[in-house]
Coordinates of N, CA and C and ligand atoms in Angstrom, one line a residue:
X1046 N 226.6 212.0 -1.9 CA 227.2 211.8 -0.6 C 228.7 212.1 -0.6
X1047 N 229.2 212.8 0.4 CA 230.6 213.2 0.5 C 231.5 212.0 0.8
X1048 N 232.7 211.9 0.1 CA 233.6 210.8 0.4 C 234.7 211.3 1.3
X1049 N 234.8 210.5 2.4 CA 235.7 210.8 3.5 C 236.9 209.9 3.4
X1050 N 238.1 210.5 3.1 CA 239.3 209.7 2.9 C 240.3 209.9 4.0
X1051 N 241.2 208.9 4.2 CA 242.2 208.9 5.2 C 243.5 208.6 4.6
X1052 N 244.6 209.4 4.8 CA 245.9 209.0 4.4 C 246.7 208.9 5.7
X1053 N 247.3 207.8 5.9 CA 247.9 207.5 7.2 C 249.4 207.1 7.1
X1054 N 250.1 207.4 8.1 CA 251.6 207.0 8.2 C 252.2 207.6 9.4
X1055 N 253.5 207.4 9.6 CA 254.2 207.9 10.7 C 254.6 209.4 10.5
X1056 N 255.0 209.7 9.2 CA 255.3 211.1 8.8 C 256.4 211.7 9.7
X1057 N 257.5 211.0 9.9 CA 258.5 211.5 10.8 C 259.8 211.6 10.1
X1058 N 259.9 212.7 9.2 CA 258.9 213.7 9.0 C 258.2 213.5 7.7
X1059 N 257.2 214.3 7.5 CA 256.5 214.4 6.2 C 257.4 214.8 5.1
X1060 N 257.4 214.2 3.9 CA 258.3 214.5 2.8 C 257.4 215.0 1.6
X1061 N 258.1 215.5 0.6 CA 257.4 215.9 -0.6 C 256.7 214.8 -1.3
X1062 N 257.2 213.5 -1.1 CA 256.5 212.4 -1.6 C 255.1 212.2 -1.0
X1063 N 255.1 212.4 0.4 CA 253.8 212.4 1.1 C 252.9 213.5 0.6
X1064 N 253.5 214.7 0.4 CA 252.7 215.9 0.0 C 252.1 215.7 -1.3
X1065 N 252.8 215.0 -2.2 CA 252.3 214.8 -3.6 C 251.0 213.9 -3.4
X1066 N 251.1 212.9 -2.6 CA 249.9 212.0 -2.4 C 248.8 212.8 -1.8
X1067 N 249.1 213.7 -0.8 CA 248.1 214.5 -0.1 C 247.4 215.4 -1.1
X1068 N 248.1 216.1 -1.9 CA 247.5 217.0 -2.9 C 246.6 216.3 -3.9
X1069 N 247.1 215.1 -4.4 CA 246.2 214.4 -5.3 C 245.0 213.8 -4.7
X1070 N 245.2 213.3 -3.5 CA 244.0 212.7 -2.8 C 243.0 213.8 -2.4
X1071 N 243.5 215.0 -2.1 CA 242.6 216.1 -1.8 C 241.8 216.5 -3.0
X1072 N 242.3 216.3 -4.2 CA 241.6 216.6 -5.4 C 240.5 215.5 -5.7
X1073 N 240.8 214.3 -5.3 CA 239.9 213.1 -5.6 C 238.8 213.0 -4.6
X1074 N 239.0 213.4 -3.4 CA 238.0 213.2 -2.3 C 237.5 214.5 -1.7
X1075 N 236.3 214.5 -1.2 CA 235.7 215.7 -0.6 C 236.5 216.1 0.6
X1076 N 236.8 215.1 1.4 CA 237.4 215.4 2.8 C 238.5 214.5 3.0
X1077 N 239.7 215.0 3.3 CA 240.9 214.1 3.5 C 241.4 214.4 4.9
X1078 N 241.7 213.3 5.6 CA 242.3 213.4 6.9 C 243.7 212.8 6.8
X1079 N 244.7 213.6 7.2 CA 246.1 213.0 7.4 C 246.2 212.5 8.8
X1080 N 246.2 211.1 8.9 CA 246.2 210.5 10.3 C 247.6 210.0 10.6
X1081 N 248.2 210.7 11.6 CA 249.5 210.4 12.0 C 249.5 209.2 13.1
X1082 N 250.2 208.2 12.8 CA 250.2 207.1 13.8 C 251.4 207.1 14.6
X1083 N 251.2 206.8 15.9 CA 252.3 206.6 16.8 C 252.7 205.2 16.6
X1084 N 253.8 205.0 15.9 CA 254.3 203.6 15.6 C 255.4 203.2 16.6
X1085 N 255.0 202.4 17.5 CA 255.9 202.0 18.6 C 257.2 201.3 18.1
X1086 N 257.1 200.8 16.9 CA 258.3 200.0 16.4 C 259.4 201.0 15.8
X1087 N 259.0 202.3 15.7 CA 260.0 203.2 15.1 C 260.4 204.3 16.2
X1088 N 261.7 204.6 16.2 CA 262.2 205.6 17.1 C 262.0 207.0 16.4
X1089 N 261.2 207.8 17.0 CA 260.8 209.1 16.3 C 261.7 210.2 16.5
X1090 N 262.0 211.1 15.5 CA 262.7 212.3 15.7 C 261.8 213.4 16.3
X1091 N 260.6 213.4 15.8 CA 259.7 214.5 16.3 C 258.5 213.8 17.1
X1092 N 258.2 214.4 18.3 CA 257.0 213.9 19.0 C 255.8 214.0 18.2
X1093 N 254.8 213.2 18.4 CA 253.6 213.2 17.6 C 252.9 214.5 17.5
X1094 N 252.9 215.2 18.6 CA 252.2 216.5 18.6 C 252.9 217.5 17.7
X1095 N 254.2 217.4 17.7 CA 255.0 218.4 16.8 C 254.8 218.0 15.4
X1096 N 254.7 216.7 15.1 CA 254.4 216.3 13.7 C 253.1 216.8 13.2
X1097 N 252.1 216.7 14.2 CA 250.8 217.2 13.8 C 250.8 218.7 13.5
X1098 N 251.5 219.4 14.3 CA 251.6 220.9 14.2 C 252.3 221.2 12.8
X1099 N 253.4 220.5 12.5 CA 254.1 220.8 11.3 C 253.3 220.5 10.1
X1100 N 252.6 219.3 10.1 CA 251.8 218.9 8.9 C 250.6 219.9 8.8
X1101 N 250.0 220.4 9.9 CA 248.9 221.3 9.8 C 249.4 222.6 9.0
X1102 N 250.6 223.0 9.4 CA 251.2 224.2 8.7 C 251.3 224.0 7.2
X1103 N 251.8 222.8 6.8 CA 252.1 222.6 5.3 C 250.8 222.3 4.5
X1104 N 249.8 221.8 5.2 CA 248.5 221.5 4.4 C 247.5 222.6 4.5
X1105 N 247.9 223.7 5.2 CA 246.9 224.8 5.4 C 246.4 225.4 4.1
X1106 N 247.2 225.3 3.1 CA 246.8 225.8 1.7 C 245.7 225.0 1.1
X1107 N 245.5 223.8 1.6 CA 244.5 222.9 1.0 C 243.2 222.9 1.9
X1108 N 242.2 223.4 1.3 CA 241.0 223.7 2.1 C 240.3 222.5 2.7
X1109 N 240.4 221.3 2.1 CA 239.6 220.1 2.6 C 240.5 219.1 3.3
X1110 N 241.6 219.5 3.8 CA 242.5 218.5 4.5 C 242.6 218.9 6.0
X1111 N 242.3 217.9 6.8 CA 242.5 218.1 8.3 C 243.6 217.1 8.7
X1112 N 244.1 217.3 10.0 CA 245.2 216.5 10.5 C 244.8 216.0 11.9
X1113 N 245.2 214.7 12.1 CA 244.8 214.1 13.4 C 245.9 213.1 13.7
X1114 N 245.9 212.6 15.0 CA 246.8 211.5 15.3 C 246.1 210.4 16.0
X1115 N 246.6 209.2 16.0 CA 245.9 208.1 16.7 C 246.9 207.0 17.0
X1116 N 246.5 206.1 17.8 CA 247.4 204.9 18.1 C 246.5 203.7 18.1
X1117 N 247.1 202.5 18.1 CA 246.3 201.3 18.0 C 246.1 200.8 16.6
X1118 N 244.9 200.1 16.5 CA 244.6 199.4 15.2 C 244.1 200.4 14.2
X1119 N 244.6 200.4 13.0 CA 244.1 201.3 12.0 C 242.6 201.1 11.7
X1120 N 242.2 199.9 11.7 CA 240.8 199.6 11.4 C 239.9 200.2 12.4
X1121 N 240.3 200.2 13.7 CA 239.4 200.8 14.7 C 239.2 202.3 14.4
X1122 N 240.3 203.0 14.0 CA 240.3 204.4 13.7 C 239.4 204.7 12.5
X1123 N 239.6 203.8 11.5 CA 238.8 204.0 10.2 C 237.4 203.8 10.5
X1124 N 237.0 202.7 11.1 CA 235.6 202.4 11.3 C 234.9 203.4 12.2
X1125 N 235.6 203.8 13.3 CA 235.0 204.7 14.3 C 234.9 206.1 13.6
X1126 N 235.9 206.4 12.7 CA 235.9 207.8 12.1 C 234.9 207.9 10.9
X1127 N 234.3 206.8 10.5 CA 233.4 206.8 9.4 C 234.1 207.1 8.0
X1128 N 235.3 206.6 7.9 CA 236.0 206.9 6.6 C 235.5 205.9 5.5
X1129 N 235.5 206.4 4.3 CA 235.1 205.5 3.1 C 236.3 204.9 2.4
X1130 N 237.4 205.7 2.4 CA 238.6 205.3 1.6 C 239.9 205.5 2.5
X1131 N 240.8 204.5 2.3 CA 242.1 204.6 2.9 C 243.1 204.7 1.8
X1132 N 243.8 205.8 1.7 CA 244.7 206.1 0.6 C 246.1 205.6 1.0
X1133 N 246.8 204.9 0.1 CA 248.2 204.5 0.3 C 249.0 204.9 -0.9
X1134 N 250.2 205.2 -0.7 CA 251.1 205.6 -1.8 C 252.0 204.4 -2.1
X1135 N 252.2 204.1 -3.4 CA 253.1 203.0 -3.8 C 254.3 203.6 -4.5
X1136 N 255.5 203.4 -4.0 CA 256.7 203.9 -4.6 C 257.3 202.8 -5.6
X1137 N 257.4 201.6 -5.2 CA 258.0 200.6 -5.9 C 257.3 199.3 -5.8
X1138 N 257.7 198.3 -6.6 CA 257.1 196.9 -6.6 C 257.2 196.3 -5.2
X1139 N 258.3 196.7 -4.5 CA 258.5 196.2 -3.1 C 257.4 196.7 -2.2
X1140 N 257.0 198.0 -2.3 CA 255.9 198.5 -1.6 C 254.7 197.7 -1.8
X1141 N 254.5 197.4 -3.1 CA 253.2 196.7 -3.4 C 253.1 195.3 -2.7
X1142 N 254.2 194.6 -2.6 CA 254.2 193.3 -1.9 C 253.7 193.4 -0.5
X1143 N 254.2 194.5 0.2 CA 253.9 194.7 1.6 C 252.5 195.2 1.7
X1144 N 252.1 196.2 0.8 CA 250.8 196.8 0.9 C 249.7 195.9 0.6
X1145 N 249.9 195.0 -0.3 CA 248.7 194.1 -0.7 C 248.4 193.2 0.5
X1146 N 249.4 192.8 1.3 CA 249.2 191.9 2.4 C 248.4 192.7 3.5
X1147 N 248.9 194.0 3.7 CA 248.2 194.8 4.7 C 246.8 195.2 4.3
X1148 N 246.6 195.4 3.0 CA 245.2 195.8 2.5 C 244.3 194.6 2.7
X1149 N 244.7 193.4 2.4 CA 243.9 192.2 2.6 C 243.5 192.0 4.1
X1150 N 244.5 192.2 4.9 CA 244.3 192.0 6.3 C 243.3 193.1 6.8
X1151 N 243.5 194.3 6.4 CA 242.6 195.4 6.8 C 241.2 195.2 6.3
X1152 N 241.1 194.7 5.1 CA 239.8 194.4 4.5 C 238.9 193.5 5.4
X1153 N 239.6 192.6 6.1 CA 238.9 191.7 7.0 C 238.4 192.5 8.2
X1154 N 239.0 193.6 8.5 CA 238.7 194.4 9.7 C 237.9 195.6 9.5
X1155 N 238.0 196.2 8.3 CA 237.3 197.4 8.0 C 235.8 197.1 7.8
X1156 N 235.0 198.2 8.1 CA 233.6 198.1 7.7 C 233.5 197.8 6.2
X1157 N 232.5 197.1 5.7 CA 232.5 196.6 4.3 C 232.5 197.8 3.3
X1158 N 232.1 199.0 3.7 CA 232.1 200.1 2.7 C 233.5 200.6 2.4
X1159 N 234.4 200.3 3.3 CA 235.8 201.0 3.2 C 236.6 200.3 2.1
X1160 N 237.2 201.1 1.3 CA 238.1 200.7 0.2 C 239.5 201.2 0.5
X1161 N 240.5 200.4 0.2 CA 241.9 200.9 0.2 C 242.2 201.2 -1.3
X1162 N 242.7 202.4 -1.5 CA 243.0 202.9 -2.8 C 244.5 203.3 -2.9
X1163 N 245.2 202.8 -3.9 CA 246.6 203.1 -4.1 C 246.9 204.1 -5.1
X1164 N 247.7 205.1 -4.8 CA 248.2 206.1 -5.8 C 249.6 205.9 -6.0
X1165 N 250.1 206.0 -7.2 CA 251.5 205.8 -7.5 C 252.2 207.1 -7.1
X1166 N 253.3 206.9 -6.3 CA 254.1 208.0 -5.9 C 254.7 208.6 -7.1
X1167 N 254.8 209.9 -7.2 CA 255.5 210.6 -8.2 C 256.9 210.1 -8.3
X1168 N 257.4 209.7 -9.5 CA 258.7 209.0 -9.6 C 259.9 209.9 -9.1
X1169 N 259.6 211.2 -9.0 CA 260.7 212.1 -8.5 C 260.9 211.8 -7.0
X1170 N 260.0 211.2 -6.4 CA 260.1 210.9 -4.9 C 260.1 209.4 -4.6
X1171 N 260.2 208.6 -5.7 CA 260.0 207.1 -5.4 C 261.2 206.5 -4.6
X1172 N 262.3 207.3 -4.5 CA 263.5 206.7 -3.8 C 263.6 207.2 -2.4
X1173 N 262.7 208.1 -2.0 CA 262.9 208.6 -0.6 C 262.0 207.9 0.4
X1174 N 262.4 208.1 1.7 CA 261.6 207.7 2.8 C 261.9 208.6 3.9
X1175 N 261.1 208.6 4.9 CA 261.4 209.5 6.1 C 262.8 209.2 6.6
X1176 N 263.1 208.0 6.8 CA 264.4 207.6 7.3 C 265.6 208.1 6.5
X1177 N 265.5 207.9 5.2 CA 266.6 208.3 4.3 C 266.8 209.8 4.4
X1178 N 265.7 210.6 4.4 CA 265.9 212.1 4.4 C 266.5 212.5 5.8
X1179 N 266.1 211.8 6.9 CA 266.7 212.1 8.2 C 268.1 211.8 8.2
X1180 N 268.5 210.7 7.6 CA 269.9 210.2 7.7 C 270.8 211.2 6.9
X1181 N 270.4 211.5 5.7 CA 271.2 212.5 4.8 C 271.3 213.8 5.5
X1182 N 270.2 214.3 6.1 CA 270.2 215.6 6.7 C 271.1 215.6 7.9
X1183 N 271.0 214.5 8.8 CA 271.9 214.5 10.0 C 273.4 214.4 9.6
X1184 N 273.7 213.9 8.4 CA 275.1 213.8 8.0 C 275.5 215.0 7.2
X1185 N 274.7 216.0 7.1 CA 275.1 217.2 6.5 C 274.8 217.3 5.0
X1186 N 274.1 216.3 4.4 CA 273.7 216.3 3.0 C 272.5 217.2 2.8
X1187 N 272.4 217.6 1.5 CA 271.2 218.5 1.2 C 270.0 217.7 0.9
X1188 N 268.9 218.1 1.5 CA 267.6 217.4 1.2 C 266.6 218.5 0.7
X1189 N 267.2 219.5 0.1 CA 266.4 220.6 -0.5 C 265.5 220.0 -1.6
X1190 N 264.2 220.3 -1.6 CA 263.3 219.8 -2.6 C 262.7 218.5 -2.2
X1191 N 263.2 217.8 -1.2 CA 262.7 216.5 -0.8 C 261.7 216.6 0.4
X1192 N 261.8 217.7 1.1 CA 260.8 217.9 2.2 C 260.3 219.4 2.1
X1193 N 259.1 219.7 2.5 CA 258.7 221.1 2.4 C 259.6 222.0 3.3
X1194 N 259.7 223.3 2.9 CA 260.6 224.2 3.5 C 260.4 224.3 5.1
X1195 N 259.1 224.3 5.5 CA 258.8 224.4 6.9 C 259.3 223.2 7.7
X1196 N 259.2 222.1 7.0 CA 259.7 220.9 7.7 C 261.3 220.9 7.8
X1197 N 261.9 221.4 6.7 CA 263.4 221.5 6.7 C 263.8 222.4 7.9
X1198 N 263.1 223.5 8.0 CA 263.4 224.5 9.1 C 263.3 223.8 10.5
X1199 N 262.3 223.0 10.7 CA 262.2 222.2 12.0 C 263.3 221.2 12.1
X1200 N 263.7 220.5 11.0 CA 264.7 219.5 11.0 C 266.1 220.2 11.4
X1201 N 266.3 221.4 10.8 CA 267.5 222.1 11.1 C 267.6 222.4 12.6
X1202 N 266.4 222.9 13.1 CA 266.3 223.2 14.6 C 266.6 222.0 15.4
X1203 N 266.0 220.9 15.0 CA 266.1 219.6 15.8 C 267.6 219.1 15.9
X1204 N 268.3 219.4 14.8 CA 269.7 219.0 14.7 C 270.6 219.8 15.6
X1205 N 270.2 221.1 15.8 CA 271.0 221.9 16.7 C 270.6 221.6 18.1
Ligands
LIG1025 N1 256.8 209.4 -0.5 C1 257.9 209.3 0.3 N2 258.1 208.3 1.3 C2 257.1 207.5 1.4 C3 255.9 207.5 0.7 C4 255.8 208.5 -0.3 N3 254.7 208.7 -1.1 N4 255.1 206.6 1.1 C5 255.7 205.9 2.1 N5 256.9 206.5 2.3 C6 257.9 206.1 3.3 C7 257.5 206.6 4.7 O1 258.1 207.8 5.0 C8 258.1 205.4 5.5 O2 259.5 205.8 5.8 P1 260.2 205.2 7.1 O3 260.0 203.7 7.2 O4 261.6 205.7 6.9 O5 259.5 205.9 8.3 C9 258.1 204.2 4.6 O6 258.0 204.7 3.3 C10 257.0 203.3 4.9 O7 255.8 204.0 4.9 P2 254.5 203.4 5.6 O8 254.3 202.0 5.1 O9 253.4 204.3 5.3 O10 254.9 203.3 7.1 P3 254.5 204.1 8.2 O11 255.2 203.8 9.5 O12 254.6 205.6 7.8 O13 252.9 203.7 8.4 C11 251.1 202.2 9.0 C12 252.6 202.4 8.6 C13 250.6 203.3 9.9 C14 250.3 202.4 7.7 C15 250.9 200.8 9.6 O14 251.9 200.6 10.5 C16 249.6 200.7 10.3 O15 248.5 200.7 9.8 N6 249.7 200.6 11.7 C17 248.5 200.5 12.6 C18 248.5 199.2 13.3 C19 247.7 198.2 12.5 O16 246.5 198.4 12.3 N7 248.3 197.2 12.1 C20 247.7 196.2 11.3 C21 247.9 196.5 9.8 S1 247.2 195.3 8.8

């Protein structure tokens, strides 16, 4: 049976840290969806449709990755979409503290077959977040190598 996995987040914007998790999850599972969430608690730089378009461009090289967006409860999207695995990236021990609480809460809401699986973020990217790359870029610092080239091009355009 094919394993259907979901990697979710705000991805505003997607970074090389996210890409590393996507490439590795795409090797582990038959079918991977990058699910972009409209997170009302965060002020976004890119509208969700543009994030979807940008991510589609950068994952096009990976044959088994699709991109979608959703709002509301993660568990509803997971159960309705028939996912088997929810992939999360762990950068630091601080991430773990937050993630374990979320994973336990989600486990109460997910269909029983669904597992949350953690992949360790590549240490080259363990210090970055979408907010930090946005801040450095907006202040004129270099974020070369921290976001895919296509994303950097869109960030440059958004700054102008
Ligand atoms: N490399 C680089 N950065 C990473 C990373 C990685 N591998 N993994 C995470 N990050 C960054 C993200 O870019 C994000 O940065 P930001 O805060 O500056 O935007 C930060 O770490 C936190 O990531 P994450 O925890 O994935 O937050 P998110 O906003 O991207 O996604 C959801 C959060 C979508 C997983 C969560 O809010 C959710 O499930 N919401 C749905 C509502 C729901 O069901 N709530 C109940 C949950 S129990």
